[in-house]
Structure formats: C-alpha cells, structure tokens
Amino acid sequence: MIRNKTFKTLTRSEMQIMNVLWDNGKGMTTHEILDTYEEPRPAYSTVATFMKILCTKQFVGSHKKDGGGKTYVYYPIVTRAEYTRHTMSEVKESLFGGSLHSLISFFAKEENISDAELSEIMAIIDKNNPHTDDL
C-alpha cells in the first residue's frame, strides 16, 4: 500500500480505463481494453494515448507482450483502494475543512440511506472503532 504517494487527478476517461483494468485483475492490451467499450467505441489511437498518459501519471505500468512484437500489456500499479483513499481524503480536506464528521453528516443528510444500509454502516463503524467497547 502506498500511503505517501502523490497522485494526480484522473479524468473521467482515464478513470473509465482504470476501472476496466481494476475490474479485470490482470494486464490488458490496448485492443482488449477497447473491446470492453460499448458502441460507438473510441478510436484505437485515443485509447493508446490514454494508456501513455496513465503510464506518465504512474497509475499504469507496461511490458511488451511475449511474442507480441510492438504490443504492450498494461496493468495498474495503483490499486482502486489507494486511489479512493487519496481522493476521499482530498474531498474531506477541500470541501469539509478536514472534518470527517462534516463529510459523513453531508452524506447522511443528502442521501436516502435505507435502514439496512444504515445498520451495515453502523456495524462497520463498530467493527473498526476500538473505542466502541468503552461505550
């Protein structure tokens, strides 16, 4: 887990590609990534450009495909959890003054949380809070 890594922000298109790589769980070629898009698909060159950008931003690594000539296999080097943790931390700092209470209160007020979801959230809090035994 990379805690002190500085992340650049992902664009919507870059995030779409990262989700494909994270969901796939293994390296993929540009053609394989392109095949996951619904019609109308972007041009091959567009996806190839995004792969270069993601490599430059250090979200993705690559290696030449065995026996593939010029074909590269791309794989995530940042996990979804790492990126989510970083992004949520930035949201908490920039929009809620660093207050976890304010962030959670916002979502509690703005989202329609079902009783089942609320129970699940409370169970997660209880499980991960060493101070709940003191209550």
mmCIF file of C-alpha atoms in Angstrom:
data_model
loop_
_atom_site.group_PDB
_atom_site.id
_atom_site.type_symbol
_atom_site.label_atom_id
_atom_site.label_comp_id
_atom_site.label_asym_id
_atom_site.label_seq_id
_atom_site.Cartn_x
_atom_site.Cartn_y
_atom_site.Cartn_z
ATOM 1 C CA MET A 1 0.000 0.000 0.000
ATOM 2 C CA ILE A 2 1.357 3.395 -0.989
ATOM 3 C CA ARG A 3 0.492 5.944 1.711
ATOM 4 C CA ASN A 4 2.720 8.910 0.849
ATOM 5 C CA LYS A 5 2.480 8.687 -2.929
ATOM 6 C CA THR A 6 1.392 11.873 -4.649
ATOM 7 C CA PHE A 7 -1.464 11.179 -7.036
ATOM 8 C CA LYS A 8 -2.526 13.234 -9.974
ATOM 9 C CA THR A 9 -6.233 13.503 -10.637
ATOM 10 C CA LEU A 10 -7.786 11.117 -13.125
ATOM 11 C CA THR A 11 -10.074 12.464 -15.829
ATOM 12 C CA ARG A 12 -13.400 10.719 -16.455
ATOM 13 C CA SER A 13 -11.934 8.868 -19.474
ATOM 14 C CA GLU A 14 -8.815 7.835 -17.544
ATOM 15 C CA MET A 15 -10.997 6.637 -14.673
ATOM 16 C CA GLN A 16 -13.023 4.539 -17.101
ATOM 17 C CA ILE A 17 -9.852 2.791 -18.273
ATOM 18 C CA MET A 18 -8.588 2.325 -14.716
ATOM 19 C CA ASN A 19 -11.903 0.720 -13.757
ATOM 20 C CA VAL A 20 -11.518 -1.707 -16.671
ATOM 21 C CA LEU A 21 -8.002 -2.625 -15.505
ATOM 22 C CA TRP A 22 -9.010 -2.885 -11.829
ATOM 23 C CA ASP A 23 -12.078 -4.989 -12.639
ATOM 24 C CA ASN A 24 -10.135 -7.265 -14.982
ATOM 25 C CA GLY A 25 -7.475 -8.051 -12.409
ATOM 26 C CA LYS A 26 -4.736 -8.753 -14.955
ATOM 27 C CA GLY A 27 -2.791 -6.946 -17.617
ATOM 28 C CA MET A 28 -4.544 -5.999 -20.822
ATOM 29 C CA THR A 29 -3.550 -4.820 -24.265
ATOM 30 C CA THR A 30 -5.000 -1.682 -25.824
ATOM 31 C CA HIS A 31 -7.192 -3.861 -28.066
ATOM 32 C CA GLU A 32 -8.521 -5.785 -25.043
ATOM 33 C CA ILE A 33 -9.323 -2.534 -23.245
ATOM 34 C CA LEU A 34 -11.009 -1.183 -26.369
ATOM 35 C CA ASP A 35 -13.140 -4.344 -26.596
ATOM 36 C CA THR A 36 -14.729 -3.517 -23.218
ATOM 37 C CA TYR A 37 -16.279 -0.306 -24.575
ATOM 38 C CA GLU A 38 -19.808 -0.228 -25.879
ATOM 39 C CA GLU A 39 -20.517 1.129 -29.352
ATOM 40 C CA PRO A 40 -19.618 3.642 -30.513
ATOM 41 C CA ARG A 41 -16.118 2.806 -29.332
ATOM 42 C CA PRO A 42 -13.348 5.385 -29.214
ATOM 43 C CA ALA A 43 -10.585 5.135 -31.786
ATOM 44 C CA TYR A 44 -7.673 2.805 -31.025
ATOM 45 C CA SER A 45 -5.326 5.803 -31.086
ATOM 46 C CA THR A 46 -7.434 7.558 -28.438
ATOM 47 C CA VAL A 47 -7.173 4.634 -26.017
ATOM 48 C CA ALA A 48 -3.456 4.253 -26.814
ATOM 49 C CA THR A 49 -2.950 7.942 -25.962
ATOM 50 C CA PHE A 50 -4.762 7.492 -22.648
ATOM 51 C CA MET A 51 -2.540 4.490 -21.860
ATOM 52 C CA LYS A 52 0.562 6.633 -22.389
ATOM 53 C CA ILE A 53 -0.900 9.349 -20.155
ATOM 54 C CA LEU A 54 -1.739 6.817 -17.420
ATOM 55 C CA CYS A 55 1.829 5.492 -17.615
ATOM 56 C CA THR A 56 3.194 9.033 -17.333
ATOM 57 C CA LYS A 57 0.932 9.716 -14.341
ATOM 58 C CA GLN A 58 2.266 6.459 -12.828
ATOM 59 C CA PHE A 59 -1.121 4.780 -12.492
ATOM 60 C CA VAL A 60 -0.270 2.090 -15.038
ATOM 61 C CA GLY A 61 2.815 0.058 -15.846
ATOM 62 C CA SER A 62 3.510 -1.825 -19.051
ATOM 63 C CA HIS A 63 5.638 -4.509 -20.608
ATOM 64 C CA LYS A 64 5.932 -5.939 -24.101
ATOM 65 C CA LYS A 65 3.636 -8.873 -24.737
ATOM 66 C CA ASP A 66 5.510 -12.166 -25.141
ATOM 67 C CA GLY A 67 5.771 -12.800 -28.865
ATOM 68 C CA GLY A 68 3.606 -9.739 -29.497
ATOM 69 C CA GLY A 69 6.047 -7.581 -31.419
ATOM 70 C CA LYS A 70 5.113 -3.998 -30.599
ATOM 71 C CA THR A 71 2.121 -4.949 -28.444
ATOM 72 C CA TYR A 72 2.201 -3.801 -24.824
ATOM 73 C CA VAL A 73 0.342 -5.198 -21.841
ATOM 74 C CA TYR A 74 -0.842 -2.580 -19.342
ATOM 75 C CA TYR A 75 -1.530 -3.222 -15.659
ATOM 76 C CA PRO A 76 -2.474 -0.981 -12.741
ATOM 77 C CA ILE A 77 0.281 -0.035 -10.307
ATOM 78 C CA VAL A 78 -2.100 1.916 -8.086
ATOM 79 C CA THR A 79 -4.959 -0.003 -6.503
ATOM 80 C CA ARG A 80 -8.531 1.196 -6.544
ATOM 81 C CA ALA A 81 -8.411 1.382 -2.725
ATOM 82 C CA GLU A 82 -5.290 3.582 -2.788
ATOM 83 C CA TYR A 83 -6.826 5.984 -5.281
ATOM 84 C CA THR A 84 -10.163 6.052 -3.458
ATOM 85 C CA ARG A 85 -8.458 6.697 -0.113
ATOM 86 C CA HIS A 86 -6.458 9.565 -1.612
ATOM 87 C CA THR A 87 -9.432 11.086 -3.421
ATOM 88 C CA MET A 88 -11.727 10.907 -0.401
ATOM 89 C CA SER A 89 -9.023 12.459 1.763
ATOM 90 C CA GLU A 90 -8.772 15.360 -0.702
ATOM 91 C CA VAL A 91 -12.560 15.765 -0.724
ATOM 92 C CA LYS A 92 -12.620 15.769 3.079
ATOM 93 C CA GLU A 93 -9.860 18.399 3.231
ATOM 94 C CA SER A 94 -11.024 20.677 0.420
ATOM 95 C CA LEU A 95 -14.802 20.554 0.840
ATOM 96 C CA PHE A 96 -15.273 19.765 4.532
ATOM 97 C CA GLY A 97 -12.332 21.512 6.188
ATOM 98 C CA GLY A 98 -10.763 18.182 7.102
ATOM 99 C CA SER A 99 -13.774 17.220 9.213
ATOM 100 C CA LEU A 100 -14.864 13.593 8.926
ATOM 101 C CA HIS A 101 -17.970 14.493 10.929
ATOM 102 C CA SER A 102 -18.952 17.127 8.336
ATOM 103 C CA LEU A 103 -18.323 14.745 5.446
ATOM 104 C CA ILE A 104 -20.425 11.961 6.968
ATOM 105 C CA SER A 105 -23.150 14.398 8.054
ATOM 106 C CA PHE A 106 -23.365 15.705 4.498
ATOM 107 C CA PHE A 107 -23.936 12.243 3.063
ATOM 108 C CA ALA A 108 -26.332 11.276 5.849
ATOM 109 C CA LYS A 109 -28.471 14.331 5.038
ATOM 110 C CA GLU A 110 -28.168 14.234 1.241
ATOM 111 C CA GLU A 111 -28.521 10.515 0.549
ATOM 112 C CA ASN A 112 -31.562 8.346 1.085
ATOM 113 C CA ILE A 113 -29.947 5.741 3.311
ATOM 114 C CA SER A 114 -32.088 2.671 3.902
ATOM 115 C CA ASP A 115 -32.358 1.083 7.335
ATOM 116 C CA ALA A 116 -30.358 -1.913 6.050
ATOM 117 C CA GLU A 117 -27.594 0.354 4.733
ATOM 118 C CA LEU A 118 -27.529 2.303 7.993
ATOM 119 C CA SER A 119 -27.248 -0.923 10.001
ATOM 120 C CA GLU A 120 -24.398 -2.055 7.768
ATOM 121 C CA ILE A 121 -22.596 1.284 8.183
ATOM 122 C CA MET A 122 -23.019 1.136 11.964
ATOM 123 C CA ALA A 123 -21.643 -2.429 12.015
ATOM 124 C CA ILE A 124 -18.584 -1.292 10.047
ATOM 125 C CA ILE A 125 -18.041 1.610 12.444
ATOM 126 C CA ASP A 126 -18.403 -0.682 15.474
ATOM 127 C CA LYS A 127 -16.022 -3.236 13.982
ATOM 128 C CA ASN A 128 -13.348 -0.662 13.116
ATOM 129 C CA ASN A 129 -13.600 1.578 16.182
ATOM 130 C CA PRO A 130 -11.574 0.275 19.137
ATOM 131 C CA HIS A 131 -13.414 2.726 21.431
ATOM 132 C CA THR A 132 -16.873 1.163 20.946
ATOM 133 C CA ASP A 133 -16.079 -1.362 23.677
ATOM 134 C CA ASP A 134 -15.854 1.563 26.110
ATOM 135 C CA LEU A 135 -19.446 2.672 25.435
#
